[in-house]
Short mmCIF file of C-alpha atoms in Angstrom, two decimals:
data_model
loop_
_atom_site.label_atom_id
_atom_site.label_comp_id
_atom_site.label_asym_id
_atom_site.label_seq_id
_atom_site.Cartn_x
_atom_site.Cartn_y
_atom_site.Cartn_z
CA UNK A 1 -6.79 -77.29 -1.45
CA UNK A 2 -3.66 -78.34 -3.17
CA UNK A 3 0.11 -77.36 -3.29
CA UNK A 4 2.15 -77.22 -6.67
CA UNK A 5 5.75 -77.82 -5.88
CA UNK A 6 8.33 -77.08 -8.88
CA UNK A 7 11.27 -78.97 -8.00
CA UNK A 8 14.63 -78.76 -9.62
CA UNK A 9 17.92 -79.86 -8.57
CA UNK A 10 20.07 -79.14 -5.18
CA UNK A 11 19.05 -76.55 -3.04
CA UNK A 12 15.43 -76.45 -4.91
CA UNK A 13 14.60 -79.98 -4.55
CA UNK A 14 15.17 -80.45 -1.12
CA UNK A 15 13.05 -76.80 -0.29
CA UNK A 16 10.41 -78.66 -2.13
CA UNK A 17 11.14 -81.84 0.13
CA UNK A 18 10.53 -79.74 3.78
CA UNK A 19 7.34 -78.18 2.50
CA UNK A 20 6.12 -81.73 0.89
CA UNK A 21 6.34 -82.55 4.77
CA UNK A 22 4.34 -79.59 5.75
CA UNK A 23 1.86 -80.93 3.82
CA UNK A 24 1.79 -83.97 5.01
CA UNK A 25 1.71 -82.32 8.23
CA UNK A 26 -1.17 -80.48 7.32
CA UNK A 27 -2.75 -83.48 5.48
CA UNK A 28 -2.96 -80.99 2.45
CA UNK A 29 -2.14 -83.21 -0.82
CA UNK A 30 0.56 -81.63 -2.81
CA UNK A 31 1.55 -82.23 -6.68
CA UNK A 32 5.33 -82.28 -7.44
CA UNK A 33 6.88 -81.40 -11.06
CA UNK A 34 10.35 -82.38 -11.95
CA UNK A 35 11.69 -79.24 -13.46
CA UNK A 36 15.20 -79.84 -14.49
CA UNK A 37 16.74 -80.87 -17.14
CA UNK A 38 20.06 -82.58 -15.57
CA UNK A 39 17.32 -84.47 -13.28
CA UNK A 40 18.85 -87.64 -13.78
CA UNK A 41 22.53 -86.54 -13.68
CA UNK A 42 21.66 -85.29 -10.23
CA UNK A 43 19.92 -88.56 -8.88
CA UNK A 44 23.02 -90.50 -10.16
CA UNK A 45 24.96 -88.50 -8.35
CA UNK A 46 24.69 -89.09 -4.79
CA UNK A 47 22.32 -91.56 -3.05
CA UNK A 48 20.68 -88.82 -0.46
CA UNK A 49 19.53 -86.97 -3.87
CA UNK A 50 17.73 -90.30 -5.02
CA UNK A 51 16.54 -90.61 -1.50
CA UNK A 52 15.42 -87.08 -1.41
CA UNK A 53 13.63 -87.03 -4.73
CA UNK A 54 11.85 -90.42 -3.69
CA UNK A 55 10.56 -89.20 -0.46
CA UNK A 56 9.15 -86.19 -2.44
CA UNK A 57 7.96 -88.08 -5.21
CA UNK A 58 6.29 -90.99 -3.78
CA UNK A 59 4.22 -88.97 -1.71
CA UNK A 60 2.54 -86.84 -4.35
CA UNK A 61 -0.97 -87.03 -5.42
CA UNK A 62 0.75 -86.33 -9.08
CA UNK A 63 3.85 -85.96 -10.90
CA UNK A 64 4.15 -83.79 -13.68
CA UNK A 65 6.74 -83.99 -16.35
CA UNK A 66 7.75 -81.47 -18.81
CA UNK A 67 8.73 -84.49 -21.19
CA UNK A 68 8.28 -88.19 -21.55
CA UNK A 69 11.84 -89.09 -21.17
CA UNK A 70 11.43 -88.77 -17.36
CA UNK A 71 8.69 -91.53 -17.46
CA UNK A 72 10.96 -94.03 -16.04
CA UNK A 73 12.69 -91.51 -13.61
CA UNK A 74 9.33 -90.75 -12.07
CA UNK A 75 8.47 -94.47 -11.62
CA UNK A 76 11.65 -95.58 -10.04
CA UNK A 77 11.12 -92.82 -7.66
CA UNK A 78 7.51 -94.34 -7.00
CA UNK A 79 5.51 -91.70 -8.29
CA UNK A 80 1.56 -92.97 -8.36
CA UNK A 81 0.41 -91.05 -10.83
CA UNK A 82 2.35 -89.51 -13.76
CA UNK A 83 1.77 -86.49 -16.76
CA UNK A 84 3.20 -84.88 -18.90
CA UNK A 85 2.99 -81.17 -19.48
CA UNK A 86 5.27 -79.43 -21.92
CA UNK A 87 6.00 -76.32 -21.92
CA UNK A 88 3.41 -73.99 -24.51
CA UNK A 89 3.38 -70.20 -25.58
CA UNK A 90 -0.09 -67.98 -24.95
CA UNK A 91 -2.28 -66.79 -27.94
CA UNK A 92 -0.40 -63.54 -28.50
CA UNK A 93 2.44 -64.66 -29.10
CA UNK A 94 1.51 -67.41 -31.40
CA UNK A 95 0.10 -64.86 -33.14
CA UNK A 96 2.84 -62.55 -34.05
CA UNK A 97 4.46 -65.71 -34.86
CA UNK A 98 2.29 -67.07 -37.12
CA UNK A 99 2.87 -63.67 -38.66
CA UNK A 100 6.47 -64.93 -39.49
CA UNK A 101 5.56 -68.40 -40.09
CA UNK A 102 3.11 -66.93 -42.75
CA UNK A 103 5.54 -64.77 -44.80
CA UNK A 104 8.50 -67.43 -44.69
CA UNK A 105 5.62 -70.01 -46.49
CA UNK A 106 5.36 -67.36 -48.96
CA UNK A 107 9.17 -66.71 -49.77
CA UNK A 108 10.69 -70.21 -48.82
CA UNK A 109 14.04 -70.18 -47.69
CA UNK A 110 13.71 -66.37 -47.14
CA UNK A 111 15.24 -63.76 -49.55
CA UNK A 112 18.36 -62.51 -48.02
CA UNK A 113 21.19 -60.72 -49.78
CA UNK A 114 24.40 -62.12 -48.94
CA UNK A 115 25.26 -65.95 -47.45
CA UNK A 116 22.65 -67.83 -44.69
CA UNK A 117 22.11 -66.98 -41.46
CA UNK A 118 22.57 -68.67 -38.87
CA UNK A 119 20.74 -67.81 -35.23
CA UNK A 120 21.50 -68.89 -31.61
CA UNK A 121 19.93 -67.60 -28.81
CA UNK A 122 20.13 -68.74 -25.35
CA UNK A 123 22.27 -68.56 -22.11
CA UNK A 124 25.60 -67.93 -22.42
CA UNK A 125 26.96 -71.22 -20.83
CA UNK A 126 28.36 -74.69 -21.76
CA UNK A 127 24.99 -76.25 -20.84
CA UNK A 128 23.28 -74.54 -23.84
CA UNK A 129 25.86 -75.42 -26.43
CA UNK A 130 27.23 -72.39 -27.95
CA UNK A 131 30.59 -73.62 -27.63
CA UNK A 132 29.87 -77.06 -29.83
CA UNK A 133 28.31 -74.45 -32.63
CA UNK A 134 31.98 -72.84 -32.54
CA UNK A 135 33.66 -75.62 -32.31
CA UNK A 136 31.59 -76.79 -35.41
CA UNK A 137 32.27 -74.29 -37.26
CA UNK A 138 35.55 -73.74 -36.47
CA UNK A 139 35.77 -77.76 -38.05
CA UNK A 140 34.19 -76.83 -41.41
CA UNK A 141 36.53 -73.36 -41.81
CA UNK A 142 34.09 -71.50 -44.08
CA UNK A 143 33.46 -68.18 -44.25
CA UNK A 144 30.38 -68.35 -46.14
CA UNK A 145 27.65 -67.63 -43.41
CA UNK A 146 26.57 -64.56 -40.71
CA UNK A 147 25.94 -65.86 -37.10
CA UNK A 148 23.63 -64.26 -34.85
CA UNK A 149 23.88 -64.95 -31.15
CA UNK A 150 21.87 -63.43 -28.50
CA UNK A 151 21.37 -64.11 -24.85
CA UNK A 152 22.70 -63.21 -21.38
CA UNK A 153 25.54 -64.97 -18.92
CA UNK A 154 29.11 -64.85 -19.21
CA UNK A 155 30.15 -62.47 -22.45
CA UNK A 156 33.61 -63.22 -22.17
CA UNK A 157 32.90 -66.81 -22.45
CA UNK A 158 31.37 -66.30 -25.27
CA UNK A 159 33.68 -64.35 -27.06
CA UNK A 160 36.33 -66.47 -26.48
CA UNK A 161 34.48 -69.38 -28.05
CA UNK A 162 33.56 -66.91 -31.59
CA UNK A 163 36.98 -65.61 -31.96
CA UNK A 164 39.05 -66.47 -34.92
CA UNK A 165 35.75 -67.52 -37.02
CA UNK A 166 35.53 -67.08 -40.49
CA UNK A 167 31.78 -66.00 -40.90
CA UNK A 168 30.53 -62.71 -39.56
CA UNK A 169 29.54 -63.22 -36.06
CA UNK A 170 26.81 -60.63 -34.66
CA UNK A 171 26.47 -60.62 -30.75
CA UNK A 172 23.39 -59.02 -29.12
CA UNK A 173 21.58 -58.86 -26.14
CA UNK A 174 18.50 -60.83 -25.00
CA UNK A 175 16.05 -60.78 -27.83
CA UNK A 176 12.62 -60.36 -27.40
CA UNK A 177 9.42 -58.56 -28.99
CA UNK A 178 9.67 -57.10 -32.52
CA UNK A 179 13.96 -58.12 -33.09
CA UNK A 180 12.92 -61.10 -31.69
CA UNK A 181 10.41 -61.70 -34.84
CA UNK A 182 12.81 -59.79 -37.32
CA UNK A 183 15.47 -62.42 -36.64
CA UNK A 184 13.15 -65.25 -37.09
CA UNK A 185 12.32 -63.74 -40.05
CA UNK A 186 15.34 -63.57 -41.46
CA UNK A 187 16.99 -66.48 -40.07
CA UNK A 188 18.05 -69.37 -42.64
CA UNK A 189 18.33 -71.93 -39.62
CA UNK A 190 18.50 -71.46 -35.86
CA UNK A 191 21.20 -74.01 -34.18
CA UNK A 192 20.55 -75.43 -30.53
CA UNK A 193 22.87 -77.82 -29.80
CA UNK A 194 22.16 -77.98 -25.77
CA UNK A 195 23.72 -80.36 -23.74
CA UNK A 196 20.91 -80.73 -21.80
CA UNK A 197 16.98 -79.49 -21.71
CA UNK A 198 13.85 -79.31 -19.53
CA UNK A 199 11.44 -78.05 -21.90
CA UNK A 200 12.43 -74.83 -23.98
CA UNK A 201 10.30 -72.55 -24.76
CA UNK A 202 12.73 -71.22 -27.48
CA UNK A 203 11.88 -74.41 -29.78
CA UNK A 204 8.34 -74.31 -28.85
CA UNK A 205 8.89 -70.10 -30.71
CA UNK A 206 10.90 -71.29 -33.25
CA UNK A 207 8.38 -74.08 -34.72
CA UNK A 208 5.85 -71.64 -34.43
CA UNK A 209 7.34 -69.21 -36.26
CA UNK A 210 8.31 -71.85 -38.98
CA UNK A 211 12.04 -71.80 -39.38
CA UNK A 212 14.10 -74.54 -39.66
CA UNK A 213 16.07 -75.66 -36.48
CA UNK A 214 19.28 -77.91 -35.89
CA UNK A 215 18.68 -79.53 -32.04
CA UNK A 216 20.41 -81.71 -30.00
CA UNK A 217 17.80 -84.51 -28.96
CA UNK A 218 18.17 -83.97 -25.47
CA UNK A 219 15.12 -83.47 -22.74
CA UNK A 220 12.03 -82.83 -23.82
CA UNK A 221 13.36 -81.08 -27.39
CA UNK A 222 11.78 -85.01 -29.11
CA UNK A 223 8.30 -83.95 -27.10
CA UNK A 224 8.25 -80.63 -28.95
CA UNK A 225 10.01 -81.06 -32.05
CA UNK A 226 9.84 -84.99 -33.05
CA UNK A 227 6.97 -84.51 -35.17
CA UNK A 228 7.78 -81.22 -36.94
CA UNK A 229 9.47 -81.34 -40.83
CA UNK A 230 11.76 -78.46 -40.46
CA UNK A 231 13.93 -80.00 -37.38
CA UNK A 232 17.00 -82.02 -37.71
CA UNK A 233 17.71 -83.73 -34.58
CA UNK A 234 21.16 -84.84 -33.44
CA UNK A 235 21.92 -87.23 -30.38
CA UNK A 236 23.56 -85.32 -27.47
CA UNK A 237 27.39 -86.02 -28.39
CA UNK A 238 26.87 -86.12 -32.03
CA UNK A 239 29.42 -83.64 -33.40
CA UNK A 240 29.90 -84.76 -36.10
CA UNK A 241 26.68 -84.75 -37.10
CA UNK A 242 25.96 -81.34 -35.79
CA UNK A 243 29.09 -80.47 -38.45
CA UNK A 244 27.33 -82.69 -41.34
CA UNK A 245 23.94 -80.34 -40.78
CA UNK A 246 25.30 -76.93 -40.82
CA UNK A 247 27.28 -77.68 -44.07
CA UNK A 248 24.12 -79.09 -45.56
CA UNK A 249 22.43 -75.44 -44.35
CA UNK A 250 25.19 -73.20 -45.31
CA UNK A 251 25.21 -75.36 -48.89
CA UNK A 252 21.55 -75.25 -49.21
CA UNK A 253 20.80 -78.93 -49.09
CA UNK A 254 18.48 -78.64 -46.23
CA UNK A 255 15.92 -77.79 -45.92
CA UNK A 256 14.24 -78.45 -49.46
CA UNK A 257 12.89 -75.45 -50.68
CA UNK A 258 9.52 -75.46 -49.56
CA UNK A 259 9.38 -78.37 -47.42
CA UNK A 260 6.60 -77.96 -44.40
CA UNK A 261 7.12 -75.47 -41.53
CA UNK A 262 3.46 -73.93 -43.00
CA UNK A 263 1.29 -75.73 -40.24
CA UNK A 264 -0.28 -74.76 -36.83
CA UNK A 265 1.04 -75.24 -33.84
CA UNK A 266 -0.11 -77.98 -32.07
CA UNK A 267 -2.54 -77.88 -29.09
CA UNK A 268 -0.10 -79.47 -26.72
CA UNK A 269 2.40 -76.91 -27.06
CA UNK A 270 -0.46 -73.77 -26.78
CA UNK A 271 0.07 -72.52 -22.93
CA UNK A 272 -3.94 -72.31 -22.61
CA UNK A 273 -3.89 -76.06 -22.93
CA UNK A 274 -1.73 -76.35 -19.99
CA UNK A 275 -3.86 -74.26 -17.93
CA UNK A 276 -6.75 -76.58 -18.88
CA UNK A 277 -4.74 -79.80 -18.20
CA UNK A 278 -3.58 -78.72 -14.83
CA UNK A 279 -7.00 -77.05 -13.85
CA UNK A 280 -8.48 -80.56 -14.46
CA UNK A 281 -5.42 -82.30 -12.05
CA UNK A 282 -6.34 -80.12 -9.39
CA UNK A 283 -9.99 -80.38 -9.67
CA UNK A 284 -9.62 -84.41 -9.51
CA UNK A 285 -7.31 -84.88 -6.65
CA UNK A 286 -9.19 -85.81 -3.84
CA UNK A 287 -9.58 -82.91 -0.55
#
């Protein structure tokens, strides 16, 4: 009845481009989602990508966008008919969240013995930013903090960028399940200074969970975090203001003590909503 095409960048875009033709082929009508978030950086790059991406575009029934900073993108590739989906997070895991979000309300700032902590976690590559948090840090040469990084991709990377630092830096795995909601728990800010974002599903955990976040305002990260009092947002390139908030965390400036992070998360950002939005797409788009 209908086709869902995820399209990225390179090779996955232009997979998505021959089976948009199928469809047309077949006269089955398709929806396409841009699903990347160095979308425009790849459109600028070559004029065969923009043609590429409008030939898919143009000739969906919908395009979806994880965030509204693609709105334009999407028109000037002719899409008809435009949403926006962000990413969400099911019912059990909002739950054990909640859990978190719950017990930090009750002990704002949470009781740690010892100076803040500080949590990353993410890939393990210049696109996510763990480098500028180094870098940062390296700038401010304190020793007054414990950094937590987890993740996967290139460890030696990595450690390069850590090495020398005058904190205690903690490296781990990908986290997930119960260490996953320990070091939420326990974190005094989580730091995601991405160069670039679709939609992550990190921040989307993090808010629920109530802890305070440092972002770069990149992608969709406005969409899921603009509106929510425990996020200070940075523009892309701003590293000197990504230095400015992590001496205001490691000096306990921000956040005030009990200042917001008690509320529920919003429907947008709950995955069953999703389902429900993109249930009703299909449903509407004509046989």
């Amino acid at each position: 009845d209908v086709v869902h095409l995820h399209a990225s960048v390179g090779g996955s875009l232009y997979r998505k481009l021959a089976l948009s033709l199928i469809c047309r082929l077949g006269r089955v009508p398709y929806v396409a989602q841009m699903h990347s978030g160095s979308f425009d950086r790849w459109l600028g790059a070559h004029w065969i990508n923009r043609l590429a991406a409008r030939i898919l575009f143009s000739g969906a029934a919908v395009t979806i966008l994880l965030g509204e900073r693609w709105r334009e993108s999407a028109r000037a590739l002719g899409s008809a008919r435009i949403e926006t989906i962000p990413n969400g997070i099911p019912e059990a895991e909002r739950t054990d969240l909640s859990r978190v979000r719950a017990d930090r309300a009750l002990a704002p700032g949470p009781a740690q013995a010892g100076p803040a902590v500080l949590l990353f976690y993410g890939r393990w590559a210049p696109i996510k930013g763990a480098d500028r948090l180094a870098d940062a840090l390296r700038s401010l040469d304190r020793d007054d903090y414990r950094l937590h990084v987890y993740g996967n991709g290139d460890r030696d990377w990595l450690t390069r960028q850590f090495a020398g630092l005058g904190g205690e830096v903690q490296l781990g795995g990908w986290l997930e399940g119960p260490e996953k909601l320990a070091e939420l728990a326990a974190a005094t800010a989580v730091i995601a200074p991405s160069r670039a974002e679709g939609s992550p599903t990190a921040l989307v955990e993090i808010r629920a969970a109530g802890v305070p976040v440092v972002a770069t305002e990149v992608g969709a990260v406005a969409d899921i975090l603009g509106d929510y009092e425990l996020a200070w947002l940075l523009r892309g390139d701003d590293d000197p203001g990504l230095q400015r908030a992590l001496a205001a965390v490691l000096d306990g400036e921000w956040p005030a003590p009990g200042a917001g992070g008690a509320t529920e998360l919003p429907v947008r950002l709950r995955s069953e909503d999703a389902v429900e939005r993109l249930t009703a797409i299909y449903r509407a788009i004509p046989a």
